[in-house]
Coordinates of C-alpha atoms (C1' of nucleotides) in Angstrom, one line a residue:
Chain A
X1 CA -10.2 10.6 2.8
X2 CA -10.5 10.3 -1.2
X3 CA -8.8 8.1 -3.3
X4 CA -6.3 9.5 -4.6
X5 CA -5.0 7.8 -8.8
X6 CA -2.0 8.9 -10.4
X7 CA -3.0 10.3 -14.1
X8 CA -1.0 9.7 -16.7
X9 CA -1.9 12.8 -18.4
X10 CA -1.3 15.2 -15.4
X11 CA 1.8 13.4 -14.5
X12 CA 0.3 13.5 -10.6
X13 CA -2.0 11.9 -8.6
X14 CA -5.2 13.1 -8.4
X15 CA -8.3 13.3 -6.6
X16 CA -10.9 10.3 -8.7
X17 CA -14.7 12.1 -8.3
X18 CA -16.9 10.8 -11.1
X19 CA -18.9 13.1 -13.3
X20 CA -22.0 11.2 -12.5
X21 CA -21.9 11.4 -8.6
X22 CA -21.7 7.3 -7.1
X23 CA -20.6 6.1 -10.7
X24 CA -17.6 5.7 -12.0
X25 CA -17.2 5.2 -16.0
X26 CA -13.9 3.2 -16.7
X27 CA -12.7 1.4 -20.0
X28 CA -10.0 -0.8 -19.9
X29 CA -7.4 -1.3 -22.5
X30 CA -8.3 -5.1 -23.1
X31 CA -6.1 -7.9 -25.0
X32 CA -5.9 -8.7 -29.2
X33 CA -6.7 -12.1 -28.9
X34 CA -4.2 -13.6 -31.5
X35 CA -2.8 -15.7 -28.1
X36 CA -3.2 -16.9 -24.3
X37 CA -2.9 -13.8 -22.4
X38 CA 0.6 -14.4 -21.0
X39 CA 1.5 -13.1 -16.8
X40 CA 2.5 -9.6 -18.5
X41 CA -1.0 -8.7 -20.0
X42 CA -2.5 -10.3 -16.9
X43 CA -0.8 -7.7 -14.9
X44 CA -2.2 -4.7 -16.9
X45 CA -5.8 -6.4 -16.6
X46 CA -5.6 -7.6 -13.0
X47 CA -4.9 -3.9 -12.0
X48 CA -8.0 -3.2 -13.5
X49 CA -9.5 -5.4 -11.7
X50 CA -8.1 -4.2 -8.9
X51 CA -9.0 -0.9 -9.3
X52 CA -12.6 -1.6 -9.8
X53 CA -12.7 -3.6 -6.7
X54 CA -11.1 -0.5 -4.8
X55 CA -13.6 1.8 -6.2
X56 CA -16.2 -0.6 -5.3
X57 CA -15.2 -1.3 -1.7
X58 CA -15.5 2.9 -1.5
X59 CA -19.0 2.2 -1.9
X60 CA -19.1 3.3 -5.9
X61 CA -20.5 1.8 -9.0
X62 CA -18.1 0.9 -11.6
X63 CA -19.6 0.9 -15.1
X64 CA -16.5 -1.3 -16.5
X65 CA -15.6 -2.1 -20.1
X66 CA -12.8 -4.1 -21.3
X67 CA -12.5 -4.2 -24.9
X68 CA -11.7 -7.0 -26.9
X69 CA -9.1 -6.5 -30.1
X70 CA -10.1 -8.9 -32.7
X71 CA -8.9 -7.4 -36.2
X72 CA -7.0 -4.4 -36.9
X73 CA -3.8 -4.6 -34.8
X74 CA -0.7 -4.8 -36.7
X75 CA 2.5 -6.6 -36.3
X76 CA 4.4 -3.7 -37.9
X77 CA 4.5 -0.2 -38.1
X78 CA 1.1 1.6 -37.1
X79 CA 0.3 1.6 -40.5
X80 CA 2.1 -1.3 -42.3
X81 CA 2.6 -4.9 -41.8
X82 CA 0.4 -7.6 -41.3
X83 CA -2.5 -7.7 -38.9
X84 CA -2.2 -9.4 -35.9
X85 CA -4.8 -11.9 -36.3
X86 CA -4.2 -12.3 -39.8
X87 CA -0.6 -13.4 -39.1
X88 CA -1.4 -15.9 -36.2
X89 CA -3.9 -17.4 -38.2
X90 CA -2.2 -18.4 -40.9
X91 CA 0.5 -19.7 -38.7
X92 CA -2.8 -22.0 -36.7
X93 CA -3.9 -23.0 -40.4
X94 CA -7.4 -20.8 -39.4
X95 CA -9.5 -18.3 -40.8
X96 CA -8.8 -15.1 -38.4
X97 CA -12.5 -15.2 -37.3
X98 CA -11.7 -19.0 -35.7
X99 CA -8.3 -17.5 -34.2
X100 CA -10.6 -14.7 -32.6
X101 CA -13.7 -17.0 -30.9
X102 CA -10.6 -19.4 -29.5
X103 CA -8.4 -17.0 -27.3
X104 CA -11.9 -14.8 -26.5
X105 CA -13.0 -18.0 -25.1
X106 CA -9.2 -18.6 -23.3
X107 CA -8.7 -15.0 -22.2
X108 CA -12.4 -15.3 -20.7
X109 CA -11.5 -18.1 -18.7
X110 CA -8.5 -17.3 -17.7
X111 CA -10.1 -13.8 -15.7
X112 CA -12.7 -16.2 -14.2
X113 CA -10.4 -18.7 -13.2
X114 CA -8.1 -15.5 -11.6
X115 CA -10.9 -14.6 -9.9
X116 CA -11.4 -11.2 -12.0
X117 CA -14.4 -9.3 -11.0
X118 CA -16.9 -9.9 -14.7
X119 CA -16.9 -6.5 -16.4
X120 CA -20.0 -4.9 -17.2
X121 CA -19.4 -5.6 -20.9
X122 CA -16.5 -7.2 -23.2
X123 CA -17.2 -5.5 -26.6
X124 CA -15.1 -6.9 -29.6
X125 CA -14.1 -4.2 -32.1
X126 CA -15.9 -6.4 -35.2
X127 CA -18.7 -5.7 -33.5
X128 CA -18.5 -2.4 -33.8
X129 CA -17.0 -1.4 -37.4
X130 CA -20.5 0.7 -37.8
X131 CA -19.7 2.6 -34.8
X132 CA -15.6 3.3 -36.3
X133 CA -17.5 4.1 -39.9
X134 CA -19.6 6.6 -38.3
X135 CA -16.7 8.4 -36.2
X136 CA -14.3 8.3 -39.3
X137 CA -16.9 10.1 -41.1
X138 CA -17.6 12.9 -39.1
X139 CA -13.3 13.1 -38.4
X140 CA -13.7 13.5 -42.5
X141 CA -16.4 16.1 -42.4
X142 CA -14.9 18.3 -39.4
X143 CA -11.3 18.5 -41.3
X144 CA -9.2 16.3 -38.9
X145 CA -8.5 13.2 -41.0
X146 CA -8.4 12.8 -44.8
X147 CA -8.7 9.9 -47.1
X148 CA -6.2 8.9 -49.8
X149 CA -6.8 5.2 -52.1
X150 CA -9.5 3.9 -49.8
X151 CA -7.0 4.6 -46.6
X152 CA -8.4 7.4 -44.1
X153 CA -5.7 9.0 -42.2
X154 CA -5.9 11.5 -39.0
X155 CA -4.1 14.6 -39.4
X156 CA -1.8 15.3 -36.5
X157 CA -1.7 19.1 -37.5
X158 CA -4.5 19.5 -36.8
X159 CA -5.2 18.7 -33.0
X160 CA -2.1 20.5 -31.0
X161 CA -3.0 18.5 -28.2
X162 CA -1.3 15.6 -30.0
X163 CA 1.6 14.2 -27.9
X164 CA 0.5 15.9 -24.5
X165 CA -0.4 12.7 -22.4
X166 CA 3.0 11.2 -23.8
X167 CA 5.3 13.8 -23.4
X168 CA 6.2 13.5 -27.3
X169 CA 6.4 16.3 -29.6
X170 CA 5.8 15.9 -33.6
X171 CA 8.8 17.3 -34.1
X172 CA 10.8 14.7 -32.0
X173 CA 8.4 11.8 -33.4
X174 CA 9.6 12.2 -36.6
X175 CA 13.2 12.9 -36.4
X176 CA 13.7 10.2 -33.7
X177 CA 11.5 7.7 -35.1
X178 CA 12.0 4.7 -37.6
X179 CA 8.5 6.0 -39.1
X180 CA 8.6 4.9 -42.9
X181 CA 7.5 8.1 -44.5
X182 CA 4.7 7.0 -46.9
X183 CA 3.8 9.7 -49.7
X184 CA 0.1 9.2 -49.2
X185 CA 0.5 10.6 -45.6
X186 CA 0.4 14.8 -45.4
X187 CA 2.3 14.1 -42.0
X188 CA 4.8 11.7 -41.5
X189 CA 3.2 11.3 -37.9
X190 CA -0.4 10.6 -39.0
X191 CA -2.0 7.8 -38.4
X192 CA -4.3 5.3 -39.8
X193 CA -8.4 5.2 -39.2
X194 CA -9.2 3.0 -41.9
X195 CA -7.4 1.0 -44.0
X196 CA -8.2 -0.6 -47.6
X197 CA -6.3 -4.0 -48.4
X198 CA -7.9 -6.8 -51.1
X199 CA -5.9 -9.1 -49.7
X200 CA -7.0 -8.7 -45.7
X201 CA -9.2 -11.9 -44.9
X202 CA -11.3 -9.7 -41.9
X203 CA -12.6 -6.7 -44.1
X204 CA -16.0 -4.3 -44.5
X205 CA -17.3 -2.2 -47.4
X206 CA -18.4 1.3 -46.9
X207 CA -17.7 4.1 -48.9
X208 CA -13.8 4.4 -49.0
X209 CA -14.1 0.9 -50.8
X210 CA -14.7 -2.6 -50.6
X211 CA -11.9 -4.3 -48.6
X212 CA -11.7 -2.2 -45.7
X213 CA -10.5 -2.9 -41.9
X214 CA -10.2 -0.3 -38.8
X215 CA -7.0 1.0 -37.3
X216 CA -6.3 0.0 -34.2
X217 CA -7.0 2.9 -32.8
X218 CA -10.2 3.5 -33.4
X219 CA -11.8 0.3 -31.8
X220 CA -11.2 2.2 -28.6
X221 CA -12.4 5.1 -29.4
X222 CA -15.5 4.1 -31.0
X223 CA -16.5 0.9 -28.4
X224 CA -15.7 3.7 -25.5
X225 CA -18.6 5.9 -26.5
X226 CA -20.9 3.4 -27.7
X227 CA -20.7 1.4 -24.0
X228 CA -20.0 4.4 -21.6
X229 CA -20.3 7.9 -23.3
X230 CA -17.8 10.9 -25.0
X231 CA -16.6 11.1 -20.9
X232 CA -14.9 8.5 -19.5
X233 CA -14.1 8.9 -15.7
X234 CA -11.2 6.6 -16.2
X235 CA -9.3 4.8 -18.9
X236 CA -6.7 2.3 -17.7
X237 CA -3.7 0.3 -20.1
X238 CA -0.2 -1.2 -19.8
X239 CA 2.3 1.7 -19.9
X240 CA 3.0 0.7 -23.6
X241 CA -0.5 2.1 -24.7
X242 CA 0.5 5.5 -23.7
X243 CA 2.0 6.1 -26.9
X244 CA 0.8 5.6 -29.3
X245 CA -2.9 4.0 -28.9
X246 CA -3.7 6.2 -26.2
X247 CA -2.5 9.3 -27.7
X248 CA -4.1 8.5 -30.4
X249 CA -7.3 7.7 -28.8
X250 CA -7.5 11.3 -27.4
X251 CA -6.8 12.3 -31.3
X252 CA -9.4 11.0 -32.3
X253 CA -12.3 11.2 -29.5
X254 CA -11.8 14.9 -28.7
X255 CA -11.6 15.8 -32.5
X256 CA -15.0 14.0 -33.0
X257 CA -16.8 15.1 -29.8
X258 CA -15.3 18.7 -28.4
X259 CA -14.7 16.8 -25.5
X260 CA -12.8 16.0 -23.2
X261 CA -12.6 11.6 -23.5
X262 CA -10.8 10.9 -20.0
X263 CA -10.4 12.5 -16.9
X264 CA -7.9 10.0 -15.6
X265 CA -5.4 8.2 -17.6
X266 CA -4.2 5.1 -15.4
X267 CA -1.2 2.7 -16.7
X268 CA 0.2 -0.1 -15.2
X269 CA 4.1 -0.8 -15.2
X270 CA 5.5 -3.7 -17.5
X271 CA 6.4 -7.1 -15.9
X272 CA 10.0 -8.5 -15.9
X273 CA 11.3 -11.9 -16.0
X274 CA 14.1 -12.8 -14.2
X275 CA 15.4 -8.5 -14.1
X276 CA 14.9 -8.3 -18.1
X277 CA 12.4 -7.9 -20.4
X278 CA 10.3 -11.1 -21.4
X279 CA 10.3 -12.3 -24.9
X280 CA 9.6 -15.1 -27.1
X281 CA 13.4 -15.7 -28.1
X282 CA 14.5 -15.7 -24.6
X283 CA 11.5 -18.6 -23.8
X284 CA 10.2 -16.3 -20.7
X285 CA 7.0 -15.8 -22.1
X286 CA 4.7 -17.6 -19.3
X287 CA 0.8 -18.0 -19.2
X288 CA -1.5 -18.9 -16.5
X289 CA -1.1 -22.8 -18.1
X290 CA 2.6 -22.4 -17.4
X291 CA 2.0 -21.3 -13.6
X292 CA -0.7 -24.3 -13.5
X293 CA 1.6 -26.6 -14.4
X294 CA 4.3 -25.9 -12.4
X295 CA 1.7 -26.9 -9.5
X296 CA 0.7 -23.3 -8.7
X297 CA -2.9 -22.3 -8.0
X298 CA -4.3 -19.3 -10.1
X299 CA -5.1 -17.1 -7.0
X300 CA -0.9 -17.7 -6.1
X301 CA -0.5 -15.8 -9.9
X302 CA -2.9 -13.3 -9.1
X303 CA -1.2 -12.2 -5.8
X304 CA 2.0 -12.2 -6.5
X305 CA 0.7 -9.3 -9.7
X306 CA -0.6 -7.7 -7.3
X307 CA 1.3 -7.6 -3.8
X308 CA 3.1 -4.6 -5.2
X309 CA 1.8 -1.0 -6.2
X310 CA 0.8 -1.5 -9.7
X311 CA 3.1 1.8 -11.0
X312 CA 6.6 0.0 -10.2
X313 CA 7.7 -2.7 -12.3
X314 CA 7.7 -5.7 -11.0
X315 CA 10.1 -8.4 -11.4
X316 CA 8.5 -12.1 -11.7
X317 CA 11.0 -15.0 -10.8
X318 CA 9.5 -18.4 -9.5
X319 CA 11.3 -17.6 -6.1
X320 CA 8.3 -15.1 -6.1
X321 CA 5.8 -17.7 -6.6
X322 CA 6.7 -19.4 -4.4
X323 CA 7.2 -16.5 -1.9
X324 CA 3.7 -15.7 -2.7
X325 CA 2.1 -18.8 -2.2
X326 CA 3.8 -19.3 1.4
X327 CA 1.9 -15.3 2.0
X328 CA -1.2 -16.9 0.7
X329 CA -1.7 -19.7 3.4
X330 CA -0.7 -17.8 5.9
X331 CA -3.4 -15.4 5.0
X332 CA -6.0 -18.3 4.9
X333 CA -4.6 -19.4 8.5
X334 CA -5.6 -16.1 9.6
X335 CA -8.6 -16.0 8.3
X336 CA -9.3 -19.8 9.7
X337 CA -7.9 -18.9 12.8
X338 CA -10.2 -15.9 13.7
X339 CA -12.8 -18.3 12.5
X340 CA -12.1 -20.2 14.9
X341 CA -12.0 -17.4 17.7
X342 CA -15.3 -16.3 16.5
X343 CA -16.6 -19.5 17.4
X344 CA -15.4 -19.7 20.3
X345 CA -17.1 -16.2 21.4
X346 CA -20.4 -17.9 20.4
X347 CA -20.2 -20.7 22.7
X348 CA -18.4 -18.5 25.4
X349 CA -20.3 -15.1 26.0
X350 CA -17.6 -14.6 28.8
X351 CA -14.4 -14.0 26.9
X352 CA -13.7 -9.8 27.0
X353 CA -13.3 -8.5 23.7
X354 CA -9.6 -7.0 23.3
X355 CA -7.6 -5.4 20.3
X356 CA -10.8 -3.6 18.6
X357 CA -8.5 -0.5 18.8
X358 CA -5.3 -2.6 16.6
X359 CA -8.3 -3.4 14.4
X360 CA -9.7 -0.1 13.9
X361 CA -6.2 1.3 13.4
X362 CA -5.0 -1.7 10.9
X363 CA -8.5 -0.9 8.5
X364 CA -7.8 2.6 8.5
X365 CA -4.0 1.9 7.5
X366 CA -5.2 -0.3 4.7
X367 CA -7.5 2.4 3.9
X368 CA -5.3 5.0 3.4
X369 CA -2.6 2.7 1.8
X370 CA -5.2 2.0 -0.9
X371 CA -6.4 5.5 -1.4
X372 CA -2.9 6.7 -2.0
X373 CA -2.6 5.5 -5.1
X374 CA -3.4 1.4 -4.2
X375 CA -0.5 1.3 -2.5
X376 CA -0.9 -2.5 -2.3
X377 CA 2.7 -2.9 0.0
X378 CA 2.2 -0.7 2.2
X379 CA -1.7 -1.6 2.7
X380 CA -0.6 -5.1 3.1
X381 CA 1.9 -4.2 5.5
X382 CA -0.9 -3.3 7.7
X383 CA -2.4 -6.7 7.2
X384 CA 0.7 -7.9 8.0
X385 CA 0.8 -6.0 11.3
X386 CA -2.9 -6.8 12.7
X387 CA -2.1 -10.4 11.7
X388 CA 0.8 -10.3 14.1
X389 CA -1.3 -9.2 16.7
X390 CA -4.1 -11.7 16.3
X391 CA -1.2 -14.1 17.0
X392 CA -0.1 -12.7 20.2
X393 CA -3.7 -13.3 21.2
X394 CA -3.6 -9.7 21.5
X395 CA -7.1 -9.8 19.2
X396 CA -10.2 -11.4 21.1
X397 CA -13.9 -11.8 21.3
X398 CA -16.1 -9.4 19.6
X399 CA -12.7 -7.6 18.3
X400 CA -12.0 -11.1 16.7
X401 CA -15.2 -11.1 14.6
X402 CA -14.2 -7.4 13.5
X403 CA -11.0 -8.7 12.7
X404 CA -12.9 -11.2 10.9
X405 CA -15.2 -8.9 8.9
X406 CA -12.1 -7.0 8.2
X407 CA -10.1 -9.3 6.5
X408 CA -13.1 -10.4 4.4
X409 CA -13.4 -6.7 3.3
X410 CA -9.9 -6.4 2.6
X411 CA -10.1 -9.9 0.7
X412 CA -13.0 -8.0 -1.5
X413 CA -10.0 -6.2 -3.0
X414 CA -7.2 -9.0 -3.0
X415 CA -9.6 -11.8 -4.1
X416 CA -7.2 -14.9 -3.2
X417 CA -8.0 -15.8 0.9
X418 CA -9.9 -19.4 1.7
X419 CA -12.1 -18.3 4.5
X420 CA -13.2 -21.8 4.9
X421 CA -11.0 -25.1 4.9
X422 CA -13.9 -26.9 2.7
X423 CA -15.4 -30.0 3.1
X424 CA -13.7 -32.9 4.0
X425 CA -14.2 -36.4 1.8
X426 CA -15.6 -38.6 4.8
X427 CA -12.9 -40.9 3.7
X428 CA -10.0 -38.7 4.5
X429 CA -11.8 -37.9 7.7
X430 CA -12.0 -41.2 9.1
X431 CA -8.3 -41.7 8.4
X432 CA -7.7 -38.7 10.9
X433 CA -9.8 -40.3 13.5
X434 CA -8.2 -43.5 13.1
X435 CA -4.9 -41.2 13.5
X436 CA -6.4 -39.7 16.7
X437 CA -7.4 -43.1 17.9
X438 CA -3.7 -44.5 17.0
X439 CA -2.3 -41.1 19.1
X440 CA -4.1 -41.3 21.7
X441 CA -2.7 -45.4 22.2
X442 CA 0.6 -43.9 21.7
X443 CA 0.6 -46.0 18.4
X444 CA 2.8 -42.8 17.5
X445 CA 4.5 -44.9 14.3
X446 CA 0.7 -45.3 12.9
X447 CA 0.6 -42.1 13.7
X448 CA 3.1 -40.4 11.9
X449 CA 2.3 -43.1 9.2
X450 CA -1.5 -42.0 8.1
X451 CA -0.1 -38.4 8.7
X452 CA 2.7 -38.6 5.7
X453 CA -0.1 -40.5 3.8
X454 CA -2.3 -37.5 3.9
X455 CA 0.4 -34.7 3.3
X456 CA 1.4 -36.6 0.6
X457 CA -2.2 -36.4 -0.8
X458 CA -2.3 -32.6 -0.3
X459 CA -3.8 -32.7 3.5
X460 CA -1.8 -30.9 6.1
X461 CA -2.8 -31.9 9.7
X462 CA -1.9 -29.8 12.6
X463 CA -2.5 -30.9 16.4
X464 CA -3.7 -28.1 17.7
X465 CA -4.8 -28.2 21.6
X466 CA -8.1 -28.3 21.1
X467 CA -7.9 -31.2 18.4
X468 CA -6.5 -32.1 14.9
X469 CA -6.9 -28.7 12.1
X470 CA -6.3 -29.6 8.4
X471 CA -5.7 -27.8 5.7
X472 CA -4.9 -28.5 2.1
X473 CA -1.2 -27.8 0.8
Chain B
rG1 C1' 19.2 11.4 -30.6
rG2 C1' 14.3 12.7 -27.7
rC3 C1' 11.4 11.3 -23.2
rG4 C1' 10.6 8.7 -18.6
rG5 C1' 11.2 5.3 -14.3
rC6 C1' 14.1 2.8 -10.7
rA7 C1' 18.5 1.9 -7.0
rU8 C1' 16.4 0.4 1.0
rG9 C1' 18.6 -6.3 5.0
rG10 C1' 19.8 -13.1 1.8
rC11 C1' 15.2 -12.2 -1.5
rC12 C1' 10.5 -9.1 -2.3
rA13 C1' 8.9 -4.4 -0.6
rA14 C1' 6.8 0.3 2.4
rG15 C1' 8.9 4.7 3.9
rU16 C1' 4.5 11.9 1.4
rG17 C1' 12.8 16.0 5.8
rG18 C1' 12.4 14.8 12.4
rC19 C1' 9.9 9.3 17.6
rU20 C1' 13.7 2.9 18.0
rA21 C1' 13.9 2.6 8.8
rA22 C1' 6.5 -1.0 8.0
rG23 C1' 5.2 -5.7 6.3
rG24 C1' 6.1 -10.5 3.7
rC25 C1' 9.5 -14.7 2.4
rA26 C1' 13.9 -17.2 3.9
rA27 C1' 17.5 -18.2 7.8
rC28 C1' 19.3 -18.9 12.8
rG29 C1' 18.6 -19.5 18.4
rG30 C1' 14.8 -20.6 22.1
rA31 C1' 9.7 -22.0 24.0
rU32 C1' 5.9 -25.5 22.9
rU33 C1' 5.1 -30.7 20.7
rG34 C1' 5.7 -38.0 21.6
rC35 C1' 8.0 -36.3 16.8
rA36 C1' 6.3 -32.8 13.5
rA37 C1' 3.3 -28.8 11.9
rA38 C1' 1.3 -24.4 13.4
rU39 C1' 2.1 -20.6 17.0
rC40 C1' 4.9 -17.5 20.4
rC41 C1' 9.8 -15.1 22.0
rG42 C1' 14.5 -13.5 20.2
rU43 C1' 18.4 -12.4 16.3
rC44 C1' 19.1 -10.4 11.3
rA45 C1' 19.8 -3.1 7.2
rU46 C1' 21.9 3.4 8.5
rC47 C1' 19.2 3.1 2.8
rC48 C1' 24.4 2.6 -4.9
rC49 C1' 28.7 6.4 -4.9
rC50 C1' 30.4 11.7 -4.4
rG51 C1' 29.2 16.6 -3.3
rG52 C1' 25.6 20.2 -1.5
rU53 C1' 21.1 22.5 1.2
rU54 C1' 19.3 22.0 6.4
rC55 C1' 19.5 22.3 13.4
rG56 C1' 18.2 17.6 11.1
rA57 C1' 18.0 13.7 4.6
rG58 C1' 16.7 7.0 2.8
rU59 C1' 13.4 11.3 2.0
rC60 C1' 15.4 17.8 -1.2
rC61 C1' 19.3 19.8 -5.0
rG62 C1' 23.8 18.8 -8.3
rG63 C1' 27.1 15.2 -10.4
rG64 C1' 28.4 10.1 -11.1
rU65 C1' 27.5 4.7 -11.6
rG66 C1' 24.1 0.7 -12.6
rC67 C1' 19.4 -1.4 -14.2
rC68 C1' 14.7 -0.9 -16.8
rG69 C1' 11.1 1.2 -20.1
rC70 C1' 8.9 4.4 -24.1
rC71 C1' 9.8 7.0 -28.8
rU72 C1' 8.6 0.9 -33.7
rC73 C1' 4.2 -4.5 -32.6
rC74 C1' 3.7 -5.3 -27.5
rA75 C1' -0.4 -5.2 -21.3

RNA sequence: GGCGGCAUGGCCAAGUGGCUAAGGCAACGGAUUGCAAAUCCGUCAUCCCCGGUUCGAGUCCGGGUGCCGCCUCCA
């Protein structure tokens, strides 16, 4: 069975069957680092992430670039206001370039520390301006954009195919839209490719002048060839880059190579607080240090932004957090439990294997989940299902270490399962003996005593029949 | 004004016209346990409303209602 996307630009799902047969080529609408990512952005990039890891358990190689927006993206209007960094930097009392290195360096480590999969390359659009010169030239030369006082704009005139991944029309852009109509623009609709401002702190000289920054736009454009080619297999976003980066982005790539730039278009829903949007003045505006704080391991974050498919919005509340992190353990009990019974095959060649049928049938049902579109319910409902089983001891010897291996495979994908408990400080472990010791005097108060001591310190201890399992809370 | 999405148990969430509507969380009853924890057994929905198509609809069509998003910076 093939694995099956839904593209934005097709408005169905489709078949995904890289141009290069074994690789696939996918860019990845990364952050503008003028802040900590907060759980919304995270969403967008985890299912990235994700997706890469889904392609990659298929047996594929991802060629994966996430770009990284460090000049160029205004507050305003596509064309007007202040840039991004530019703003944030004044309020930080730093030159843009400082405000750039710190949340590069946050947003970094916040992906490692959510266990994101490293993509092949991070580019940052400063590092690129050559690459945006040299497109916006030959957009000049070929008739699609135009310059006016050091600004370059893209005429929307002149590539019909302008508004087809969105659904917009011109016509309705412009009539329905709060657009300031600038003179300079032929089109009210056009957008910007290069801008000229004396007074922008991050700015280049080339030939439309000496103070000159990129559109937004263009990074993408530009970074996308220079790291994976005119073709991408894939280009992901949040649902908000549909219109107008990734509109614009088609503009712009298509004009400059006669190509097509992306077979697949792939956007992630938005994330909700609490059933409504999130926003600074309502205070719902959360970052992986907010989840951290409230006592919350990253891996609880990155499950509950992905336990659902990543096309439905999803709504985050703490209840959910909290939901998630009781999922969590009970996935790392499985996996400790069937551990455990694949230990016990090793020192028993006796015990009949059982349940390698529920096995086979629950990896095919993930399988299929996540080729329909990484249908992440419905695949973990499957999990869900086998992990049932395993509890009815339905699920033993050599079908227990297929279970095993299964759940590690399907762990490739989710990224947030403890296979192993860790090692024990020999400390803590002596407590539990003396606990064992106490028990087995009937001492039951010391008992229960060094038992609360050791919950209380995060160490959960279960008396299982065949002896004391712990595991950390 | 233009475009789009969603509405399933207390909460989250699958369900791609037809066996008893997945799975998770929570709750309750029971087994087990020195007590717990974990585990097991059991209980817990006819799918927003109205109309239609069909032998048969949560699933298709029409009309409502409600919520959300994009069109303007946002992942």
């Amino acid at each position: 069975m093939t694995f099956r996307l839904y593209n934005t630009f097709t408005n169905q799902k489709e078949d995904v069957r890289p141009m290069t047969p074994g690789i696939v080529r996918m860019y990845n609408c990364g952050p503008t680092v003028y802040g900590r990512p907060h759980i919304g952005n995270l969403r967008s990039f985890l299912f990235a992430d994700v997706l890469r890891r889904w392609l990659e358990y298929t047996g594929l190689e991802v060629q994966q670039v996430m770009n990284i927006t460090d000049v160029g993206h205004l507050v305003d209007d596509a064309d007007e206001g202040e840039d991004k960094l530019q703003a944030q930097a004044a309020k930080e009392q730093l030159d843009p370039w400082a405000i750039a290195a710190k949340h590069t360096k946050q947003f970094l480590e916040d992906l490692d520390a959510l266990n994101f999969r490293p993509a092949m390359n991070y580019p940052r659009a400063t590092d690129h301006i050559p690459e945006m010169l040299e497109m916006i030239e030959v957009l000049v030369e070929k008739g699609y954009a135009y310059q006016v006082n050091g600004d370059v704009y893209f005429d929307v005139t002149k590539f019909p195919a302008y508004g087809q991944l969105s659904g917009n029309r011109v016509e309705d852009l412009v009539a329905g839209s709060r657009i300031e109509v600038r003179d300079e623009k032929r089109n009210p609709a056009d957008f910007a490719l290069w801008k000229s401002d004396e007074k922008h702190l991050m700015k280049w000289d080339s030939s439309y002048g000496p103070h000159g920054f990129p559109g937004w736009h263009i990074e993408c454009s530009a970074m996308a060839r220079k790291h994976l080619g005119d073709q991408l297999d894939i280009h992901t976003g949040g649902e908000d880059n549909v219109f107008p980066h990734h509109e614009c982005e088609i503009a712009q790539s298509e004009a400059f190579s006669g190509k097509r730039f992306a077979n697949i278009w792939a956007h992630a829903k938005f994330l909700q607080i609490d059933g409504g949007k999130m926003s600074k003045s309502l205070g719902n505006v959360y970052d992986l240090g907010d989840i951290q704080e409230r006592g919350y391991e990253a891996r609880i974050l990155r499950y509950t932004l992905l336990r659902g498919q990543y096309r439905q919005p999803l709504n985050f509340t703490w209840d959910i957090l909290e939901e998630s992190k009781a999922a969590v353990e009970n996935y790392d009990r499985l996996a400790q439990d069937l551990g455990r019974l694949v230990k016990a095959v090793e020192s028993d060649t006796t015990i009949k294997s059982r349940g390698s049928d529920l096995v086979a049938t629950a990896k095919a049902d993930f399988e299929s989940a996540m080729n329909d579109d990484l249908n992440m319910a419905r695949a973990l409902g499957a999990l869900g299902t086998l992990r049932n089983e395993v509890g009815r001891g339905e699920v033993t010897g050599e079908a227990a270490a297929e279970a095993l291996g299964l759940l590690r495979g399907i762990d490739s994908v989710l990224g947030v399962i403890h296979f192993e408990s860790g090692d024990l400080e020999s400390t803590i472990q002596s407590r539990i003996d003396a606990r064992t010791e106490a028990r087995a005097n009937k001492d039951w108060a010391e008992g229960d005593r060094i038992r609360d001591e050791l919950l209380a310190e995060g160490i959960a201890l279960e008396d299982s029949p065949d002896g004391v399992i712990w595991r950390r809370v």
